[in-house]
Coordinates of C-alpha atoms and ligand atoms in Angstrom, one line a residue:
X209 CA 85.8 -21.0 -43.7
X210 CA 83.8 -23.5 -41.7
X211 CA 85.5 -26.8 -41.3
X212 CA 83.9 -29.5 -43.4
X213 CA 83.4 -33.2 -42.4
X214 CA 85.2 -36.1 -44.0
X215 CA 84.8 -37.8 -47.4
X216 CA 86.5 -37.6 -50.8
X217 CA 84.0 -35.0 -52.2
X218 CA 85.0 -32.7 -49.3
X219 CA 88.7 -33.4 -49.7
X220 CA 88.4 -32.2 -53.3
X221 CA 86.6 -29.0 -52.2
X222 CA 89.3 -28.4 -49.5
X223 CA 91.9 -28.7 -52.3
X224 CA 90.0 -26.0 -54.4
X225 CA 89.8 -23.7 -51.5
X226 CA 93.5 -24.0 -50.7
X227 CA 94.2 -22.2 -54.0
X228 CA 91.3 -19.7 -53.7
X229 CA 91.9 -15.9 -53.5
X230 CA 91.3 -14.3 -50.1
X231 CA 87.7 -13.4 -49.2
X232 CA 86.5 -9.9 -50.1
X233 CA 85.9 -7.8 -47.0
X234 CA 82.1 -7.7 -47.6
X235 CA 81.8 -11.5 -47.2
X236 CA 80.5 -12.4 -43.8
X237 CA 80.5 -16.2 -44.3
X238 CA 82.6 -17.8 -47.0
X239 CA 82.7 -21.3 -48.4
X240 CA 82.0 -24.3 -46.0
X241 CA 78.5 -23.6 -44.9
X242 CA 75.1 -24.1 -46.6
X243 CA 75.2 -20.5 -48.0
X244 CA 77.7 -17.8 -48.4
X245 CA 76.5 -14.6 -46.6
X246 CA 77.2 -11.2 -48.0
X247 CA 75.6 -8.3 -46.1
X248 CA 72.0 -9.5 -45.5
X249 CA 72.0 -11.8 -48.5
X250 CA 72.4 -15.6 -48.4
X251 CA 73.6 -17.2 -51.7
X252 CA 74.0 -20.8 -52.7
X253 CA 74.0 -22.9 -55.8
X254 CA 73.1 -26.5 -56.5
X255 CA 73.6 -28.6 -59.6
X256 CA 71.5 -31.6 -60.6
X257 CA 72.9 -33.9 -63.3
X258 CA 71.1 -36.6 -65.3
X259 CA 72.4 -40.0 -64.5
X260 CA 73.7 -38.8 -61.1
X261 CA 70.8 -37.1 -59.3
X262 CA 68.0 -38.3 -61.5
X263 CA 67.1 -40.4 -64.5
X264 CA 64.5 -39.3 -67.1
X265 CA 62.7 -42.6 -66.8
X266 CA 62.4 -41.9 -63.0
X267 CA 61.4 -38.2 -63.1
X268 CA 59.3 -36.2 -65.6
X269 CA 60.4 -32.8 -66.7
X270 CA 58.3 -31.0 -64.1
X271 CA 59.8 -33.0 -61.2
X272 CA 63.3 -32.5 -62.5
X273 CA 62.8 -28.7 -62.3
X274 CA 60.9 -28.9 -58.9
X275 CA 63.5 -31.1 -57.3
X276 CA 66.5 -29.1 -58.4
X277 CA 64.9 -25.9 -57.1
X278 CA 63.8 -27.5 -53.8
X279 CA 67.4 -28.7 -53.3
X280 CA 68.7 -25.2 -53.8
X281 CA 66.0 -23.5 -51.7
X282 CA 66.8 -26.1 -48.9
X283 CA 70.2 -24.5 -48.5
X284 CA 68.6 -21.2 -47.8
X285 CA 66.3 -22.9 -45.2
X286 CA 69.5 -24.3 -43.6
X287 CA 70.7 -20.8 -42.7
X288 CA 67.1 -19.6 -41.9
X289 CA 67.0 -17.2 -44.9
X290 CA 63.9 -16.0 -46.6
X291 CA 63.9 -16.8 -50.4
X292 CA 64.2 -13.8 -52.7
X293 CA 64.7 -15.7 -56.0
X294 CA 66.6 -18.2 -58.2
X295 CA 68.7 -18.1 -61.3
X296 CA 68.6 -21.2 -63.4
X297 CA 71.2 -22.5 -65.8
X298 CA 69.8 -25.3 -68.0
X299 CA 72.0 -27.5 -70.2
X300 CA 70.0 -29.7 -72.6
X301 CA 71.0 -32.6 -74.8
X302 CA 68.2 -31.8 -77.3
X303 CA 67.9 -28.0 -77.4
X304 CA 65.1 -28.4 -80.0
X305 CA 62.9 -30.1 -77.4
X306 CA 61.4 -26.8 -76.3
X307 CA 58.4 -28.5 -74.7
X308 CA 60.6 -30.5 -72.4
X309 CA 62.6 -27.4 -71.3
X310 CA 59.4 -25.5 -70.7
X311 CA 58.1 -28.3 -68.4
X312 CA 61.4 -28.3 -66.5
X313 CA 61.0 -24.5 -66.0
X314 CA 57.4 -25.0 -65.0
X315 CA 58.6 -27.2 -62.2
X316 CA 61.1 -24.6 -61.2
X317 CA 58.4 -21.9 -61.2
X318 CA 55.9 -23.9 -59.2
X319 CA 58.4 -24.8 -56.6
X320 CA 59.7 -21.2 -56.2
X321 CA 56.1 -19.9 -56.1
X322 CA 55.3 -22.4 -53.3
X323 CA 58.2 -21.3 -51.1
X324 CA 58.6 -17.7 -52.0
X325 CA 60.8 -15.9 -54.4
X326 CA 61.1 -14.9 -58.1
X327 CA 62.9 -16.2 -61.2
X328 CA 65.8 -13.7 -61.5
X329 CA 67.6 -14.9 -64.6
X330 CA 69.7 -17.8 -65.9
X331 CA 71.3 -19.3 -68.9
X332 CA 70.6 -22.1 -71.4
X333 CA 73.1 -24.2 -73.4
X334 CA 73.5 -27.6 -74.9
X335 CA 75.2 -30.6 -73.2
X336 CA 75.5 -34.3 -73.6
X337 CA 73.2 -34.9 -70.6
X338 CA 70.6 -32.7 -68.9
X339 CA 72.1 -30.5 -66.2
X340 CA 70.2 -28.0 -64.2
X341 CA 72.0 -25.6 -61.9
X342 CA 69.9 -23.4 -59.6
X343 CA 71.5 -20.5 -57.8
X344 CA 69.4 -19.1 -54.9
X345 CA 69.4 -15.8 -53.1
X346 CA 67.7 -15.1 -49.8
X347 CA 67.4 -12.4 -47.1
X348 CA 68.9 -13.1 -43.7
X349 CA 70.0 -10.7 -40.9
X350 CA 71.3 -13.3 -38.4
X351 CA 72.0 -16.6 -40.2
X352 CA 72.1 -19.9 -38.4
X353 CA 75.4 -21.5 -39.3
X354 CA 76.9 -24.9 -38.8
X355 CA 79.5 -23.9 -36.2
X356 CA 77.4 -22.9 -33.2
X357 CA 76.6 -26.3 -31.7
X358 CA 77.9 -26.7 -28.1
X359 CA 78.3 -29.7 -25.7
X360 CA 75.0 -30.3 -24.0
X361 CA 72.8 -29.2 -26.9
X362 CA 70.1 -31.5 -28.2
X363 CA 70.0 -32.5 -31.9
X364 CA 66.6 -32.4 -33.7
X365 CA 65.3 -33.2 -37.1
X366 CA 62.1 -32.1 -38.9
X367 CA 59.9 -34.6 -40.7
X368 CA 60.8 -38.3 -41.3
X369 CA 63.9 -39.6 -42.9
X370 CA 64.8 -42.1 -45.6
X371 CA 61.7 -41.7 -47.9
X372 CA 63.7 -40.4 -50.9
X373 CA 66.4 -43.0 -50.5
X374 CA 63.7 -45.7 -50.3
X375 CA 62.3 -44.5 -53.6
X376 CA 65.7 -44.4 -55.3
X377 CA 66.4 -48.0 -54.0
X378 CA 63.1 -49.2 -55.6
X379 CA 63.8 -47.4 -58.9
X380 CA 67.3 -48.8 -59.1
X381 CA 65.8 -52.3 -58.7
X382 CA 63.2 -51.6 -61.4
X383 CA 60.5 -51.7 -58.7
X384 CA 57.8 -49.0 -58.3
X385 CA 58.2 -47.0 -55.1
X386 CA 55.0 -46.3 -53.3
X387 CA 53.3 -42.9 -53.7
X388 CA 54.7 -41.5 -50.5
X389 CA 58.3 -42.4 -51.3
X390 CA 58.0 -41.2 -54.9
X391 CA 56.6 -37.8 -53.6
X392 CA 59.6 -37.5 -51.2
X393 CA 62.0 -38.1 -54.0
X394 CA 60.3 -36.3 -56.9
X395 CA 58.8 -33.2 -55.2
X396 CA 60.6 -32.7 -51.9
X397 CA 59.5 -29.7 -49.8
X398 CA 62.3 -27.4 -48.5
X399 CA 61.6 -26.5 -44.9
X400 CA 61.7 -22.8 -45.5
X401 CA 58.8 -21.8 -43.3
X402 CA 59.8 -24.2 -40.6
X403 CA 63.3 -22.8 -40.4
X404 CA 62.0 -19.2 -40.2
X405 CA 59.4 -20.2 -37.6
X406 CA 62.0 -21.9 -35.4
X407 CA 64.4 -19.1 -35.8
X408 CA 61.8 -16.5 -34.7
X409 CA 61.0 -18.4 -31.5
X410 CA 64.2 -20.1 -30.2
X411 CA 67.9 -19.7 -30.5
X412 CA 69.0 -22.4 -33.0
X413 CA 72.7 -22.9 -32.4
X414 CA 73.6 -24.7 -35.6
X415 CA 71.6 -26.1 -38.6
X416 CA 72.1 -28.0 -41.9
X417 CA 69.7 -29.5 -44.4
X418 CA 69.8 -33.2 -45.0
X419 CA 70.9 -33.6 -48.7
X420 CA 73.6 -36.2 -48.5
X421 CA 72.5 -38.4 -45.6
X422 CA 72.1 -37.8 -41.9
X423 CA 75.4 -39.2 -40.7
X424 CA 77.4 -37.4 -43.4
X425 CA 75.5 -34.1 -42.9
X426 CA 75.8 -34.0 -39.1
X427 CA 79.5 -34.7 -39.5
X428 CA 79.7 -31.2 -41.0
X429 CA 78.0 -29.6 -37.9
X430 CA 80.4 -31.6 -35.7
X431 CA 83.5 -30.5 -37.6
X432 CA 82.4 -26.9 -37.9
X433 CA 81.4 -26.7 -34.2
X434 CA 84.5 -28.6 -32.9
X435 CA 82.4 -31.1 -31.1
X436 CA 81.0 -34.7 -31.2
X437 CA 77.5 -35.6 -32.1
X438 CA 75.8 -38.6 -30.7
X439 CA 72.8 -39.9 -32.6
X440 CA 70.4 -42.3 -30.8
X441 CA 69.3 -45.0 -33.2
X442 CA 66.2 -45.7 -31.2
X443 CA 64.9 -42.1 -31.6
X444 CA 65.3 -41.8 -35.4
X445 CA 62.0 -41.0 -37.2
X446 CA 62.4 -43.5 -40.0
X447 CA 59.9 -42.8 -42.8
X448 CA 58.2 -46.3 -42.7
X449 CA 55.2 -45.1 -44.7
X450 CA 57.6 -44.7 -47.6
X451 CA 59.1 -48.1 -47.0
X452 CA 62.4 -46.6 -45.7
X453 CA 64.7 -48.7 -43.6
X454 CA 67.1 -47.5 -40.8
X455 CA 69.9 -47.6 -43.5
X456 CA 67.9 -45.3 -45.8
X457 CA 67.3 -42.9 -42.9
X458 CA 71.0 -42.6 -41.8
X459 CA 72.8 -43.0 -45.1
X460 CA 70.4 -42.0 -47.8
X461 CA 70.2 -38.3 -48.9
X462 CA 67.7 -36.2 -50.7
X463 CA 65.1 -35.8 -47.9
X464 CA 65.8 -32.1 -47.5
X465 CA 64.7 -32.1 -43.9
X466 CA 66.5 -29.8 -41.4
X467 CA 68.8 -31.0 -38.6
X468 CA 69.7 -28.6 -35.9
X469 CA 71.2 -28.1 -32.5
X470 CA 69.4 -26.2 -29.7
X471 CA 69.6 -25.9 -25.9
X472 CA 68.0 -28.7 -23.8
X473 CA 64.3 -28.3 -23.5
X474 CA 64.0 -25.3 -26.0
X475 CA 62.4 -27.3 -28.8
X476 CA 60.3 -29.6 -26.7
X477 CA 58.5 -26.5 -25.4
X478 CA 57.5 -25.7 -29.0
X479 CA 57.1 -29.2 -30.3
X480 CA 53.3 -29.5 -30.3
X481 CA 52.8 -26.0 -31.7
X482 CA 55.3 -26.8 -34.5
X483 CA 53.6 -30.0 -35.4
X484 CA 50.2 -28.4 -35.4
X485 CA 51.4 -25.5 -37.6
X486 CA 53.3 -27.6 -40.2
X487 CA 51.7 -31.0 -40.1
X488 CA 55.1 -32.7 -39.8
X489 CA 57.0 -33.9 -36.7
X490 CA 60.1 -32.5 -35.1
X491 CA 62.1 -35.2 -33.3
X492 CA 65.0 -35.1 -30.8
X493 CA 67.5 -37.6 -32.2
X494 CA 70.6 -37.1 -30.2
X495 CA 73.0 -34.8 -28.4
X496 CA 76.2 -32.7 -28.7
X497 CA 79.1 -33.9 -26.7
X498 CA 82.8 -33.0 -26.2
X499 CA 85.1 -34.7 -28.7
X500 CA 84.8 -35.1 -32.5
X501 CA 82.9 -37.0 -35.2
X502 CA 79.5 -38.7 -35.2
X503 CA 78.7 -41.5 -32.9
X504 CA 75.7 -43.9 -32.9
X505 CA 74.0 -45.0 -29.6
X506 CA 72.5 -48.4 -30.3
X507 CA 69.5 -50.1 -28.7
X508 CA 71.7 -52.0 -26.3
X509 CA 73.2 -48.7 -24.9
X510 CA 76.6 -49.1 -26.6
X511 CA 78.0 -46.1 -28.4
X512 CA 80.3 -46.5 -31.4
X513 CA 81.8 -44.0 -33.9
X514 CA 80.1 -43.9 -37.2
X515 CA 82.0 -44.6 -40.4
X516 CA 80.7 -42.3 -43.1
X517 CA 78.0 -44.0 -45.1
X518 CA 76.2 -41.0 -46.5
X519 CA 75.9 -41.0 -50.3
X520 CA 79.2 -39.5 -51.5
X521 CA 79.8 -38.2 -55.0
X522 CA 83.3 -38.9 -56.3
X523 CA 83.4 -42.0 -54.1
X524 CA 85.1 -44.1 -56.7
Ligands
MG657 MG1 73.0 -28.0 -47.5

């Protein structure tokens, strides 16, 4: 498997995998990347839990379904796979509230329709809190994994960072996020088309989607690729329009932008065309170096290793 970065959630995953049976011979990529790859299929699953990923006074039923689907589809984008479809397991505290469940599934359907793919199946059950688990399947011949970054590469991100975290901060303080921030949190847009576009034009060496926070997520590319990643704090595209701070941009998750490594100059040559095609930016934020871990280059030119501040489940 690909080597994962640090943190208690990933220590727990490592302990599961220590006891796992060996991989079947048809598995090209096993656990430890954004998707498993079997033949030309990319497969991933993503659970969203009430009280952990969302609260019902923060998101309506439609947004709960959309957001869970977008998070799952984002893992397909991270390996540059084209969506085929989703399977949805829905656990509901009030199984009699059919209208609520239907609106969750309307959010799922709209999101999947927007980015390509079908509803392939699923399961429903009851549970003390609302849980939605979305499994995704996509087509990919030549996946972009986390382990191909090499010293000298540039690190790039799509879009702007921190908007979803800015919304969550507001909601936690009983403030209303602005419309831009709420949109980033409630109805994020997986960068499916952007990933396929980039993959068709340039050799992307390594890629991940930003679900847990920039520093935490790039640590997985660094660990899998056996290199260090230096992020230049001055270059980060902080989502100021959403009220995001630098902290939101580096440590907050849920933006579902893509972060990737490519050879020097390769993306700059396509930058304007990318931004014209998709109406979002693509920004160089750092570089791959020899060594290990994630390092932050500050405004004064100093470089310091990053302690992991990404949002971590199971932190306590
Ligand atoms: Mg991912």
